[in-house]
Amino acid sequence: MTESGSAGVRLDEPATIGRRVLRMRTELGLTQRQLAEPAYTPAYVSTLESGKVRPSEAALRHLAERLGVTPEELVTGRPARLAAELRLRLTDARRALATGTPEDAAALFRALHAEAVEHALPGEQATALLGLGDCLLESGDLDDAHACFASVERLLSDEPLPRRVPAIRGRANAHRLTGELRYACHLLETALDQLNASGLHDPDALLLLYSASIAPYMDMGAHERAAHAAELALALAPRVDDPALLAGMHRGVARTLIAQGRIAEADASLAKAQGLYQQLHIRTELAHCHWMRGYVHAQDGDLERAESELRTAHDMLTAKRAALFAEQVEVELADVLRRRGKVREAEALLRPLLTGGAQTGRPSGPKVTPAALRAGRGAVHAGAAHRLLGLIAEECGDTEAAEEHYRAALPLLERAGATGDVAGLCCLLGDLLRRTGRTEAALDAYRTGLAHRATPGTTTLGPAPTPPPM
């Protein structure tokens, strides 16, 4: 049990402080009189060492000076430099995640978390868990990542909301990657409303939340709300100095520009993000820029450049052993390959992602152990993989296999709330059923698709968050 000192330091109980003073005095070979004089008496030191009195701040300063330590070390048992050294090593671990593999960085963060727990440093515990959660997101261990971010929120529950925003963003990302798009939006929108309602208009926190909300909005087909979030993020950008935050904002904004058909502007926004990530040596985010630029070129019909960018992204993510992201890139690469007529290569990429089988036909480079895209892990891309396999089967005249893949994709996308993808898939399924003479079943598929298209650009979450005053 501890109490807070007047300077915000967490003080141990008097008995613990007394035993510490006794141990330090004995190790230095001092008598109680030598430690006490000239300001205090031997009797006072004896009373303190027995735990019967809590030393005043003046007494702490006197005793610490005589014992050759800081007052903080005397009342907490922690060397004054410990927290600073731990924070420095946490920065090194974050750099290891940016440039190395998530597994290696995770080992560093786990060790640093254990050290922070041992020395009762809750802020450093939270930083270590936040880094570990980001490692687990990259490697695709979404349940464990979610648990890390939730632990950070608990550790910082007494801190102002902006301190918890990175953990909220991390938890929302974990939900998005599992296919829980609506709940990801709910977490981000709730935090935005709380920040703006409480007057905590922290520009870094707001930019992080608005940028993070773009991806789940886009996956849900809520393009209008995504575009509004992008506008607010751009308005906040001049008040933010963190280059990593700005790079993430540019990457998110590019998604909304693509949806609006503003391809050149999207590519320019991605170029800005890419330049910042190159300066920061953040390899995973740099790979995401190549990934999105590949998507931009695919939307613009430049399939050769799209394939090149997607292969670059895949090679970078595979080298980083960022398993889930590498698998998602493979789905988008397979789409480009199919459109270029490389059907067998596309199929060879897709099947292992859904079965967790061998990696036949994958691009060269270090292999990623497949954990298989499925409900609860990359659900939107799992649905996209089934859709692509259905298209390939249709092109080969195998309508039975095509229908099987379309029907496998449908619940994945419906549970995720990817309404635009569901509508498009229902159209494909309806066309197939109509061509094979099952008119009533085709009508049912079309109706399902129309229901998902009934309110384009919206979510089921109610009004959008209140924007901050600019």
GROMACS .gro file of C-alpha atoms in nm:
model
  470
    1MET     CA    1   0.000   0.000   0.000
    2THR     CA    2   0.139   0.344  -0.091
    3GLU     CA    3   0.041   0.707  -0.053
    4SER     CA    4   0.103   1.009  -0.278
    5GLY     CA    5   0.358   1.264  -0.163
    6SER     CA    6   0.320   1.636  -0.213
    7ALA     CA    7   0.536   1.621  -0.526
    8GLY     CA    8   0.328   1.342  -0.680
    9VAL     CA    9   0.579   1.068  -0.584
   10ARG     CA   10   0.427   0.740  -0.471
   11LEU     CA   11   0.554   0.687  -0.114
   12ASP     CA   12   0.603   0.350   0.050
   13GLU     CA   13   0.459   0.281   0.395
   14PRO     CA   14   0.657   0.421   0.694
   15ALA     CA   15   0.772   0.072   0.797
   16THR     CA   16   0.912   0.007   0.450
   17ILE     CA   17   1.088   0.345   0.442
   18GLY     CA   18   1.227   0.279   0.790
   19ARG     CA   19   1.372  -0.059   0.690
   20ARG     CA   20   1.528   0.102   0.383
   21VAL     CA   21   1.691   0.377   0.589
   22LEU     CA   22   1.823   0.115   0.835
   23ARG     CA   23   1.967  -0.097   0.551
   24MET     CA   24   2.135   0.198   0.378
   25ARG     CA   25   2.276   0.334   0.706
   26THR     CA   26   2.415  -0.007   0.801
   27GLU     CA   27   2.571  -0.058   0.456
   28LEU     CA   28   2.750   0.278   0.492
   29GLY     CA   29   2.864   0.195   0.849
   30LEU     CA   30   2.694   0.502   0.998
   31THR     CA   31   2.557   0.526   1.350
   32GLN     CA   32   2.214   0.671   1.416
   33ARG     CA   33   2.383   0.979   1.563
   34GLN     CA   34   2.602   1.028   1.254
   35LEU     CA   35   2.296   1.002   1.030
   36ALA     CA   36   2.084   1.232   1.247
   37GLU     CA   37   2.316   1.521   1.329
   38PRO     CA   38   2.307   1.813   1.318
   39ALA     CA   39   1.938   1.861   1.235
   40TYR     CA   40   1.787   1.558   1.414
   41THR     CA   41   1.843   1.331   1.714
   42PRO     CA   42   1.943   0.963   1.727
   43ALA     CA   43   1.605   0.896   1.891
   44TYR     CA   44   1.425   1.038   1.587
   45VAL     CA   45   1.624   0.812   1.352
   46SER     CA   46   1.548   0.514   1.576
   47THR     CA   47   1.176   0.595   1.570
   48LEU     CA   48   1.184   0.638   1.191
   49GLU     CA   49   1.373   0.310   1.136
   50SER     CA   50   1.116   0.124   1.345
   51GLY     CA   51   0.840   0.252   1.115
   52LYS     CA   52   0.662   0.455   1.382
   53VAL     CA   53   0.683   0.789   1.201
   54ARG     CA   54   0.667   0.909   0.843
   55PRO     CA   55   0.956   1.144   0.765
   56SER     CA   56   0.874   1.501   0.659
   57GLU     CA   57   1.003   1.634   0.328
   58ALA     CA   58   1.276   1.824   0.514
   59ALA     CA   59   1.379   1.506   0.698
   60LEU     CA   60   1.380   1.312   0.370
   61ARG     CA   61   1.612   1.567   0.211
   62HIS     CA   62   1.848   1.554   0.511
   63LEU     CA   63   1.856   1.174   0.530
   64ALA     CA   64   1.892   1.131   0.155
   65GLU     CA   65   2.187   1.371   0.144
   66ARG     CA   66   2.363   1.184   0.429
   67LEU     CA   67   2.294   0.846   0.265
   68GLY     CA   68   2.405   0.960  -0.081
   69VAL     CA   69   2.074   0.897  -0.258
   70THR     CA   70   1.780   1.104  -0.380
   71PRO     CA   71   1.467   1.156  -0.169
   72GLU     CA   72   1.269   0.964  -0.435
   73GLU     CA   73   1.491   0.659  -0.398
   74LEU     CA   74   1.454   0.678  -0.023
   75VAL     CA   75   1.073   0.676  -0.029
   76THR     CA   76   1.017   0.446  -0.329
   77GLY     CA   77   1.327   0.225  -0.344
   78ARG     CA   78   1.380   0.324  -0.707
   79PRO     CA   79   1.702   0.490  -0.824
   80ALA     CA   80   1.615   0.832  -0.965
   81ARG     CA   81   1.762   0.744  -1.305
   82LEU     CA   82   1.563   0.420  -1.337
   83ALA     CA   83   1.247   0.563  -1.495
   84ALA     CA   84   1.447   0.779  -1.738
   85GLU     CA   85   1.662   0.482  -1.844
   86LEU     CA   86   1.354   0.266  -1.886
   87ARG     CA   87   1.188   0.528  -2.106
   88LEU     CA   88   1.502   0.545  -2.321
   89ARG     CA   89   1.498   0.167  -2.368
   90LEU     CA   90   1.127   0.182  -2.453
   91THR     CA   91   1.215   0.428  -2.731
   92ASP     CA   92   1.478   0.181  -2.853
   93ALA     CA   93   1.217  -0.097  -2.853
   94ARG     CA   94   0.980   0.122  -3.058
   95ARG     CA   95   1.265   0.178  -3.306
   96ALA     CA   96   1.320  -0.199  -3.318
   97LEU     CA   97   0.954  -0.244  -3.413
   98ALA     CA   98   0.985   0.019  -3.687
   99THR     CA   99   1.292  -0.140  -3.846
  100GLY     CA  100   1.282  -0.507  -3.743
  101THR     CA  101   1.036  -0.789  -3.686
  102PRO     CA  102   0.737  -0.768  -3.450
  103GLU     CA  103   0.850  -1.085  -3.270
  104ASP     CA  104   1.190  -0.937  -3.177
  105ALA     CA  105   1.036  -0.605  -3.070
  106ALA     CA  106   0.769  -0.789  -2.869
  107ALA     CA  107   1.039  -0.967  -2.668
  108LEU     CA  108   1.192  -0.629  -2.579
  109PHE     CA  109   0.858  -0.479  -2.479
  110ARG     CA  110   0.772  -0.782  -2.263
  111ALA     CA  111   1.103  -0.758  -2.076
  112LEU     CA  112   1.061  -0.383  -2.025
  113HIS     CA  113   0.704  -0.431  -1.904
  114ALA     CA  114   0.821  -0.685  -1.645
  115GLU     CA  115   1.086  -0.438  -1.526
  116ALA     CA  116   0.830  -0.157  -1.503
  117VAL     CA  117   0.599  -0.382  -1.300
  118GLU     CA  118   0.885  -0.479  -1.067
  119HIS     CA  119   0.960  -0.114  -0.995
  120ALA     CA  120   0.595  -0.002  -0.981
  121LEU     CA  121   0.615   0.241  -1.273
  122PRO     CA  122   0.261   0.246  -1.418
  123GLY     CA  123   0.337   0.500  -1.692
  124GLU     CA  124   0.622   0.290  -1.825
  125GLN     CA  125   0.408  -0.025  -1.791
  126ALA     CA  126   0.148   0.141  -2.014
  127THR     CA  127   0.408   0.246  -2.273
  128ALA     CA  128   0.550  -0.107  -2.287
  129LEU     CA  129   0.204  -0.263  -2.326
  130LEU     CA  130   0.115  -0.013  -2.598
  131GLY     CA  131   0.426  -0.112  -2.792
  132LEU     CA  132   0.356  -0.481  -2.735
  133GLY     CA  133   0.001  -0.436  -2.862
  134ASP     CA  134   0.133  -0.277  -3.182
  135CYS     CA  135   0.371  -0.573  -3.227
  136LEU     CA  136   0.083  -0.817  -3.187
  137LEU     CA  137  -0.128  -0.628  -3.441
  138GLU     CA  138   0.149  -0.663  -3.697
  139SER     CA  139   0.191  -1.035  -3.634
  140GLY     CA  140  -0.187  -1.090  -3.643
  141ASP     CA  141  -0.235  -1.194  -3.277
  142LEU     CA  142  -0.546  -0.981  -3.249
  143ASP     CA  143  -0.694  -1.114  -2.923
  144ASP     CA  144  -0.366  -1.061  -2.737
  145ALA     CA  145  -0.326  -0.717  -2.894
  146HIS     CA  146  -0.674  -0.621  -2.778
  147ALA     CA  147  -0.589  -0.737  -2.424
  148CYS     CA  148  -0.273  -0.523  -2.422
  149PHE     CA  149  -0.457  -0.208  -2.529
  150ALA     CA  150  -0.735  -0.271  -2.276
  151SER     CA  151  -0.470  -0.307  -2.002
  152VAL     CA  152  -0.319   0.027  -2.102
  153GLU     CA  153  -0.658   0.194  -2.069
  154ARG     CA  154  -0.698   0.046  -1.720
  155LEU     CA  155  -0.349   0.158  -1.613
  156LEU     CA  156  -0.420   0.511  -1.733
  157SER     CA  157  -0.780   0.526  -1.613
  158ASP     CA  158  -0.701   0.820  -1.383
  159GLU     CA  159  -0.512   1.009  -1.654
  160PRO     CA  160  -0.669   1.267  -1.889
  161LEU     CA  161  -0.839   1.115  -2.193
  162PRO     CA  162  -0.570   1.229  -2.444
  163ARG     CA  163  -0.321   1.000  -2.266
  164ARG     CA  164  -0.549   0.702  -2.334
  165VAL     CA  165  -0.619   0.785  -2.698
  166PRO     CA  166  -0.332   0.575  -2.846
  167ALA     CA  167  -0.467   0.271  -2.659
  168ILE     CA  168  -0.824   0.342  -2.776
  169ARG     CA  169  -0.695   0.371  -3.133
  170GLY     CA  170  -0.509   0.040  -3.091
  171ARG     CA  171  -0.818  -0.137  -2.956
  172ALA     CA  172  -1.026   0.001  -3.243
  173ASN     CA  173  -0.767  -0.126  -3.493
  174ALA     CA  174  -0.782  -0.472  -3.336
  175HIS     CA  175  -1.162  -0.475  -3.370
  176ARG     CA  176  -1.140  -0.353  -3.731
  177LEU     CA  177  -0.895  -0.626  -3.825
  178THR     CA  178  -1.119  -0.890  -3.668
  179GLY     CA  179  -1.405  -0.758  -3.883
  180GLU     CA  180  -1.594  -0.569  -3.610
  181LEU     CA  181  -1.615  -0.246  -3.808
  182ARG     CA  182  -1.912  -0.091  -3.629
  183TYR     CA  183  -1.761  -0.141  -3.286
  184ALA     CA  184  -1.430   0.005  -3.406
  185CYS     CA  185  -1.620   0.315  -3.521
  186HIS     CA  186  -1.811   0.327  -3.193
  187LEU     CA  187  -1.488   0.331  -2.988
  188LEU     CA  188  -1.333   0.609  -3.195
  189GLU     CA  189  -1.650   0.820  -3.215
  190THR     CA  190  -1.713   0.790  -2.841
  191ALA     CA  191  -1.361   0.910  -2.764
  192LEU     CA  192  -1.401   1.201  -3.009
  193ASP     CA  193  -1.728   1.306  -2.849
  194GLN     CA  194  -1.579   1.285  -2.500
  195LEU     CA  195  -1.276   1.491  -2.601
  196ASN     CA  196  -1.482   1.761  -2.766
  197ALA     CA  197  -1.754   1.769  -2.497
  198SER     CA  198  -1.499   1.804  -2.218
  199GLY     CA  199  -1.304   2.078  -2.392
  200LEU     CA  200  -0.993   1.858  -2.421
  201HIS     CA  201  -0.916   1.976  -2.774
  202ASP     CA  202  -0.576   1.809  -2.786
  203PRO     CA  203  -0.476   1.834  -3.156
  204ASP     CA  204  -0.251   1.525  -3.150
  205ALA     CA  205  -0.522   1.310  -2.991
  206LEU     CA  206  -0.792   1.441  -3.223
  207LEU     CA  207  -0.579   1.390  -3.535
  208LEU     CA  208  -0.499   1.034  -3.427
  209LEU     CA  209  -0.869   0.952  -3.377
  210TYR     CA  210  -0.995   1.115  -3.697
  211SER     CA  211  -0.721   0.949  -3.903
  212ALA     CA  212  -0.792   0.610  -3.744
  213SER     CA  213  -1.166   0.636  -3.813
  214ILE     CA  214  -1.121   0.670  -4.190
  215ALA     CA  215  -1.034   0.302  -4.253
  216PRO     CA  216  -1.336   0.144  -4.075
  217TYR     CA  217  -1.568   0.405  -4.229
  218MET     CA  218  -1.437   0.319  -4.576
  219ASP     CA  219  -1.465  -0.056  -4.511
  220MET     CA  220  -1.828  -0.002  -4.408
  221GLY     CA  221  -1.903   0.203  -4.718
  222ALA     CA  222  -1.959   0.516  -4.508
  223HIS     CA  223  -1.771   0.733  -4.756
  224GLU     CA  224  -1.932   1.062  -4.658
  225ARG     CA  225  -1.840   1.021  -4.294
  226ALA     CA  226  -1.486   0.914  -4.392
  227ALA     CA  227  -1.449   1.223  -4.609
  228HIS     CA  228  -1.568   1.445  -4.322
  229ALA     CA  229  -1.315   1.285  -4.086
  230ALA     CA  230  -1.044   1.346  -4.345
  231GLU     CA  231  -1.142   1.713  -4.374
  232LEU     CA  232  -1.122   1.758  -3.998
  233ALA     CA  233  -0.786   1.579  -3.987
  234LEU     CA  234  -0.646   1.808  -4.257
  235ALA     CA  235  -0.772   2.112  -4.065
  236LEU     CA  236  -0.594   1.991  -3.750
  237ALA     CA  237  -0.267   1.910  -3.928
  238PRO     CA  238  -0.110   2.261  -3.902
  239ARG     CA  239  -0.135   2.234  -3.522
  240VAL     CA  240   0.050   1.900  -3.506
  241ASP     CA  241   0.430   1.858  -3.514
  242ASP     CA  242   0.461   1.478  -3.486
  243PRO     CA  243   0.569   1.354  -3.834
  244ALA     CA  244   0.438   1.001  -3.771
  245LEU     CA  245   0.092   1.138  -3.691
  246LEU     CA  246   0.099   1.355  -4.003
  247ALA     CA  247   0.208   1.063  -4.219
  248GLY     CA  248  -0.078   0.851  -4.087
  249MET     CA  249  -0.318   1.136  -4.160
  250HIS     CA  250  -0.199   1.166  -4.522
  251ARG     CA  251  -0.237   0.790  -4.569
  252GLY     CA  252  -0.592   0.797  -4.434
  253VAL     CA  253  -0.691   1.101  -4.640
  254ALA     CA  254  -0.570   0.923  -4.954
  255ARG     CA  255  -0.837   0.656  -4.904
  256THR     CA  256  -1.114   0.914  -4.916
  257LEU     CA  257  -0.964   1.077  -5.226
  258ILE     CA  258  -0.956   0.739  -5.403
  259ALA     CA  259  -1.325   0.686  -5.325
  260GLN     CA  260  -1.400   1.028  -5.478
  261GLY     CA  261  -1.208   0.941  -5.795
  262ARG     CA  262  -0.939   1.202  -5.721
  263ILE     CA  263  -0.657   0.965  -5.811
  264ALA     CA  264  -0.380   1.219  -5.868
  265GLU     CA  265  -0.451   1.389  -5.535
  266ALA     CA  266  -0.458   1.051  -5.358
  267ASP     CA  267  -0.121   0.961  -5.505
  268ALA     CA  268   0.020   1.299  -5.397
  269SER     CA  269  -0.109   1.245  -5.043
  270LEU     CA  270   0.050   0.901  -5.032
  271ALA     CA  271   0.378   1.045  -5.159
  272LYS     CA  272   0.380   1.285  -4.862
  273ALA     CA  273   0.315   0.998  -4.621
  274GLN     CA  274   0.579   0.784  -4.787
  275GLY     CA  275   0.841   1.061  -4.759
  276LEU     CA  276   0.772   1.103  -4.387
  277TYR     CA  277   0.787   0.730  -4.317
  278GLN     CA  278   1.116   0.706  -4.507
  279GLN     CA  279   1.260   0.984  -4.291
  280LEU     CA  280   1.141   0.804  -3.977
  281HIS     CA  281   1.253   0.459  -4.100
  282ILE     CA  282   0.913   0.311  -4.015
  283ARG     CA  283   0.914   0.013  -4.248
  284THR     CA  284   0.568  -0.130  -4.183
  285GLU     CA  285   0.395   0.201  -4.247
  286LEU     CA  286   0.614   0.259  -4.552
  287ALA     CA  287   0.497  -0.079  -4.682
  288HIS     CA  288   0.137   0.034  -4.625
  289CYS     CA  289   0.207   0.335  -4.848
  290HIS     CA  290   0.330   0.107  -5.128
  291TRP     CA  291   0.022  -0.107  -5.068
  292MET     CA  292  -0.215   0.185  -5.104
  293ARG     CA  293  -0.030   0.327  -5.404
  294GLY     CA  294  -0.077  -0.013  -5.566
  295TYR     CA  295  -0.448   0.018  -5.494
  296VAL     CA  296  -0.450   0.370  -5.644
  297HIS     CA  297  -0.288   0.245  -5.966
  298ALA     CA  298  -0.532  -0.049  -5.982
  299GLN     CA  299  -0.825   0.191  -5.952
  300ASP     CA  300  -0.672   0.403  -6.229
  301GLY     CA  301  -0.634   0.098  -6.455
  302ASP     CA  302  -0.252   0.094  -6.448
  303LEU     CA  303  -0.228  -0.273  -6.353
  304GLU     CA  304   0.144  -0.311  -6.423
  305ARG     CA  305   0.240  -0.035  -6.178
  306ALA     CA  306  -0.022  -0.166  -5.933
  307GLU     CA  307   0.138  -0.510  -5.938
  308SER     CA  308   0.485  -0.361  -5.886
  309GLU     CA  309   0.377  -0.154  -5.585
  310LEU     CA  310   0.185  -0.442  -5.427
  311ARG     CA  311   0.479  -0.679  -5.469
  312THR     CA  312   0.706  -0.421  -5.306
  313ALA     CA  313   0.462  -0.389  -5.015
  314HIS     CA  314   0.435  -0.766  -4.984
  315ASP     CA  315   0.812  -0.815  -4.985
  316MET     CA  316   0.856  -0.550  -4.714
  317LEU     CA  317   0.582  -0.692  -4.493
  318THR     CA  318   0.703  -1.049  -4.541
  319ALA     CA  319   1.057  -0.947  -4.447
  320LYS     CA  320   0.911  -0.778  -4.138
  321ARG     CA  321   0.709  -1.094  -4.063
  322ALA     CA  322   0.396  -0.881  -4.039
  323ALA     CA  323   0.185  -1.186  -4.119
  324LEU     CA  324  -0.169  -1.051  -4.126
  325PHE     CA  325  -0.084  -0.744  -4.334
  326ALA     CA  326   0.119  -0.955  -4.578
  327GLU     CA  327  -0.179  -1.187  -4.626
  328GLN     CA  328  -0.412  -0.892  -4.689
  329VAL     CA  329  -0.175  -0.755  -4.954
  330GLU     CA  330  -0.178  -1.094  -5.123
  331VAL     CA  331  -0.555  -1.068  -5.169
  332GLU     CA  332  -0.522  -0.732  -5.343
  333LEU     CA  333  -0.226  -0.856  -5.547
  334ALA     CA  334  -0.431  -1.158  -5.655
  335ASP     CA  335  -0.705  -0.925  -5.777
  336VAL     CA  336  -0.455  -0.737  -5.993
  337LEU     CA  337  -0.303  -1.062  -6.123
  338ARG     CA  338  -0.647  -1.192  -6.219
  339ARG     CA  339  -0.724  -0.871  -6.405
  340ARG     CA  340  -0.390  -0.905  -6.587
  341GLY     CA  341  -0.481  -1.257  -6.699
  342LYS     CA  342  -0.249  -1.434  -6.454
  343VAL     CA  343  -0.536  -1.642  -6.320
  344ARG     CA  344  -0.343  -1.946  -6.196
  345GLU     CA  345  -0.093  -1.729  -6.008
  346ALA     CA  346  -0.381  -1.540  -5.847
  347GLU     CA  347  -0.552  -1.863  -5.744
  348ALA     CA  348  -0.226  -2.000  -5.601
  349LEU     CA  349  -0.201  -1.690  -5.381
  350LEU     CA  350  -0.558  -1.704  -5.256
  351ARG     CA  351  -0.619  -2.066  -5.160
  352PRO     CA  352  -0.351  -2.090  -4.885
  353LEU     CA  353  -0.492  -1.775  -4.724
  354LEU     CA  354  -0.827  -1.945  -4.666
  355THR     CA  355  -0.697  -2.290  -4.573
  356GLY     CA  356  -0.371  -2.219  -4.392
  357GLY     CA  357  -0.200  -2.461  -4.632
  358ALA     CA  358   0.121  -2.451  -4.832
  359GLN     CA  359   0.242  -2.129  -4.984
  360THR     CA  360   0.273  -2.248  -5.343
  361GLY     CA  361   0.307  -1.964  -5.590
  362ARG     CA  362   0.381  -1.688  -5.340
  363PRO     CA  363   0.629  -1.419  -5.437
  364SER     CA  364   0.989  -1.496  -5.349
  365GLY     CA  365   1.138  -1.389  -5.016
  366PRO     CA  366   1.114  -1.496  -4.651
  367LYS     CA  367   0.799  -1.692  -4.586
  368VAL     CA  368   0.520  -1.589  -4.352
  369THR     CA  369   0.355  -1.872  -4.163
  370PRO     CA  370  -0.008  -1.849  -4.274
  371ALA     CA  371  -0.261  -1.816  -3.997
  372ALA     CA  372  -0.545  -1.813  -4.256
  373LEU     CA  373  -0.782  -1.524  -4.314
  374ARG     CA  374  -1.119  -1.597  -4.160
  375ALA     CA  375  -1.397  -1.459  -3.944
  376GLY     CA  376  -1.226  -1.287  -3.652
  377ARG     CA  377  -0.897  -1.236  -3.838
  378GLY     CA  378  -0.894  -1.023  -4.151
  379ALA     CA  379  -1.261  -1.099  -4.219
  380VAL     CA  380  -1.304  -0.833  -4.490
  381HIS     CA  381  -1.006  -0.964  -4.685
  382ALA     CA  382  -1.120  -1.323  -4.628
  383GLY     CA  383  -1.450  -1.229  -4.790
  384ALA     CA  384  -1.261  -1.061  -5.075
  385ALA     CA  385  -1.051  -1.376  -5.128
  386HIS     CA  386  -1.365  -1.591  -5.156
  387ARG     CA  387  -1.515  -1.337  -5.396
  388LEU     CA  388  -1.206  -1.350  -5.619
  389LEU     CA  389  -1.202  -1.729  -5.618
  390GLY     CA  390  -1.569  -1.719  -5.715
  391LEU     CA  391  -1.490  -1.491  -6.009
  392ILE     CA  392  -1.207  -1.720  -6.118
  393ALA     CA  393  -1.437  -2.023  -6.093
  394GLU     CA  394  -1.703  -1.844  -6.302
  395GLU     CA  395  -1.446  -1.756  -6.567
  396CYS     CA  396  -1.351  -2.125  -6.580
  397GLY     CA  397  -1.718  -2.228  -6.616
  398ASP     CA  398  -1.742  -2.389  -6.271
  399THR     CA  399  -2.063  -2.222  -6.150
  400GLU     CA  400  -2.102  -2.460  -5.855
  401ALA     CA  401  -1.762  -2.364  -5.709
  402ALA     CA  402  -1.831  -1.996  -5.783
  403GLU     CA  403  -2.158  -2.005  -5.591
  404GLU     CA  404  -1.989  -2.183  -5.301
  405HIS     CA  405  -1.727  -1.908  -5.274
  406TYR     CA  406  -1.982  -1.626  -5.305
  407ARG     CA  407  -2.192  -1.778  -5.029
  408ALA     CA  408  -1.883  -1.827  -4.809
  409ALA     CA  409  -1.793  -1.459  -4.854
  410LEU     CA  410  -2.140  -1.326  -4.774
  411PRO     CA  411  -2.156  -1.393  -4.395
  412LEU     CA  412  -1.796  -1.274  -4.350
  413LEU     CA  413  -1.875  -0.938  -4.507
  414GLU     CA  414  -2.219  -0.909  -4.345
  415ARG     CA  415  -2.080  -0.967  -3.994
  416ALA     CA  416  -1.809  -0.712  -4.060
  417GLY     CA  417  -2.064  -0.456  -4.176
  418ALA     CA  418  -1.886  -0.401  -4.510
  419THR     CA  419  -2.211  -0.289  -4.674
  420GLY     CA  420  -2.069  -0.181  -5.010
  421ASP     CA  421  -1.885  -0.511  -5.054
  422VAL     CA  422  -2.197  -0.705  -4.954
  423ALA     CA  423  -2.407  -0.522  -5.213
  424GLY     CA  424  -2.156  -0.593  -5.489
  425LEU     CA  425  -2.128  -0.957  -5.389
  426CYS     CA  426  -2.507  -0.999  -5.385
  427CYS     CA  427  -2.514  -0.864  -5.740
  428LEU     CA  428  -2.256  -1.122  -5.851
  429LEU     CA  429  -2.445  -1.402  -5.676
  430GLY     CA  430  -2.780  -1.287  -5.818
  431ASP     CA  431  -2.638  -1.276  -6.173
  432LEU     CA  432  -2.498  -1.628  -6.135
  433LEU     CA  433  -2.826  -1.764  -5.999
  434ARG     CA  434  -3.024  -1.594  -6.278
  435ARG     CA  435  -2.796  -1.740  -6.546
  436THR     CA  436  -2.843  -2.089  -6.401
  437GLY     CA  437  -3.223  -2.055  -6.409
  438ARG     CA  438  -3.291  -1.996  -6.036
  439THR     CA  439  -3.488  -1.676  -6.071
  440GLU     CA  440  -3.645  -1.664  -5.723
  441ALA     CA  441  -3.310  -1.725  -5.553
  442ALA     CA  442  -3.158  -1.455  -5.773
  443LEU     CA  443  -3.428  -1.208  -5.669
  444ASP     CA  444  -3.358  -1.284  -5.303
  445ALA     CA  445  -2.987  -1.212  -5.357
  446TYR     CA  446  -3.066  -0.884  -5.536
  447ARG     CA  447  -3.303  -0.779  -5.254
  448THR     CA  448  -3.033  -0.846  -4.995
  449GLY     CA  449  -2.792  -0.633  -5.193
  450LEU     CA  450  -3.043  -0.351  -5.230
  451ALA     CA  451  -3.107  -0.352  -4.855
  452HIS     CA  452  -2.736  -0.291  -4.797
  453ARG     CA  453  -2.739  -0.013  -5.056
  454ALA     CA  454  -3.047   0.156  -4.907
  455THR     CA  455  -2.850   0.408  -4.699
  456PRO     CA  456  -2.511   0.456  -4.866
  457GLY     CA  457  -2.248   0.658  -4.686
  458THR     CA  458  -2.396   0.609  -4.338
  459THR     CA  459  -2.342   0.390  -4.036
  460THR     CA  460  -2.583   0.255  -3.777
  461LEU     CA  461  -2.416   0.461  -3.507
  462GLY     CA  462  -2.636   0.770  -3.516
  463PRO     CA  463  -2.505   1.123  -3.565
  464ALA     CA  464  -2.139   1.177  -3.648
  465PRO     CA  465  -1.916   1.302  -3.364
  466THR     CA  466  -1.931   1.673  -3.287
  467PRO     CA  467  -1.636   1.842  -3.461
  468PRO     CA  468  -1.386   2.036  -3.248
  469PRO     CA  469  -1.367   2.414  -3.269
  470MET     CA  470  -1.102   2.505  -3.524
   0.00000   0.00000   0.00000
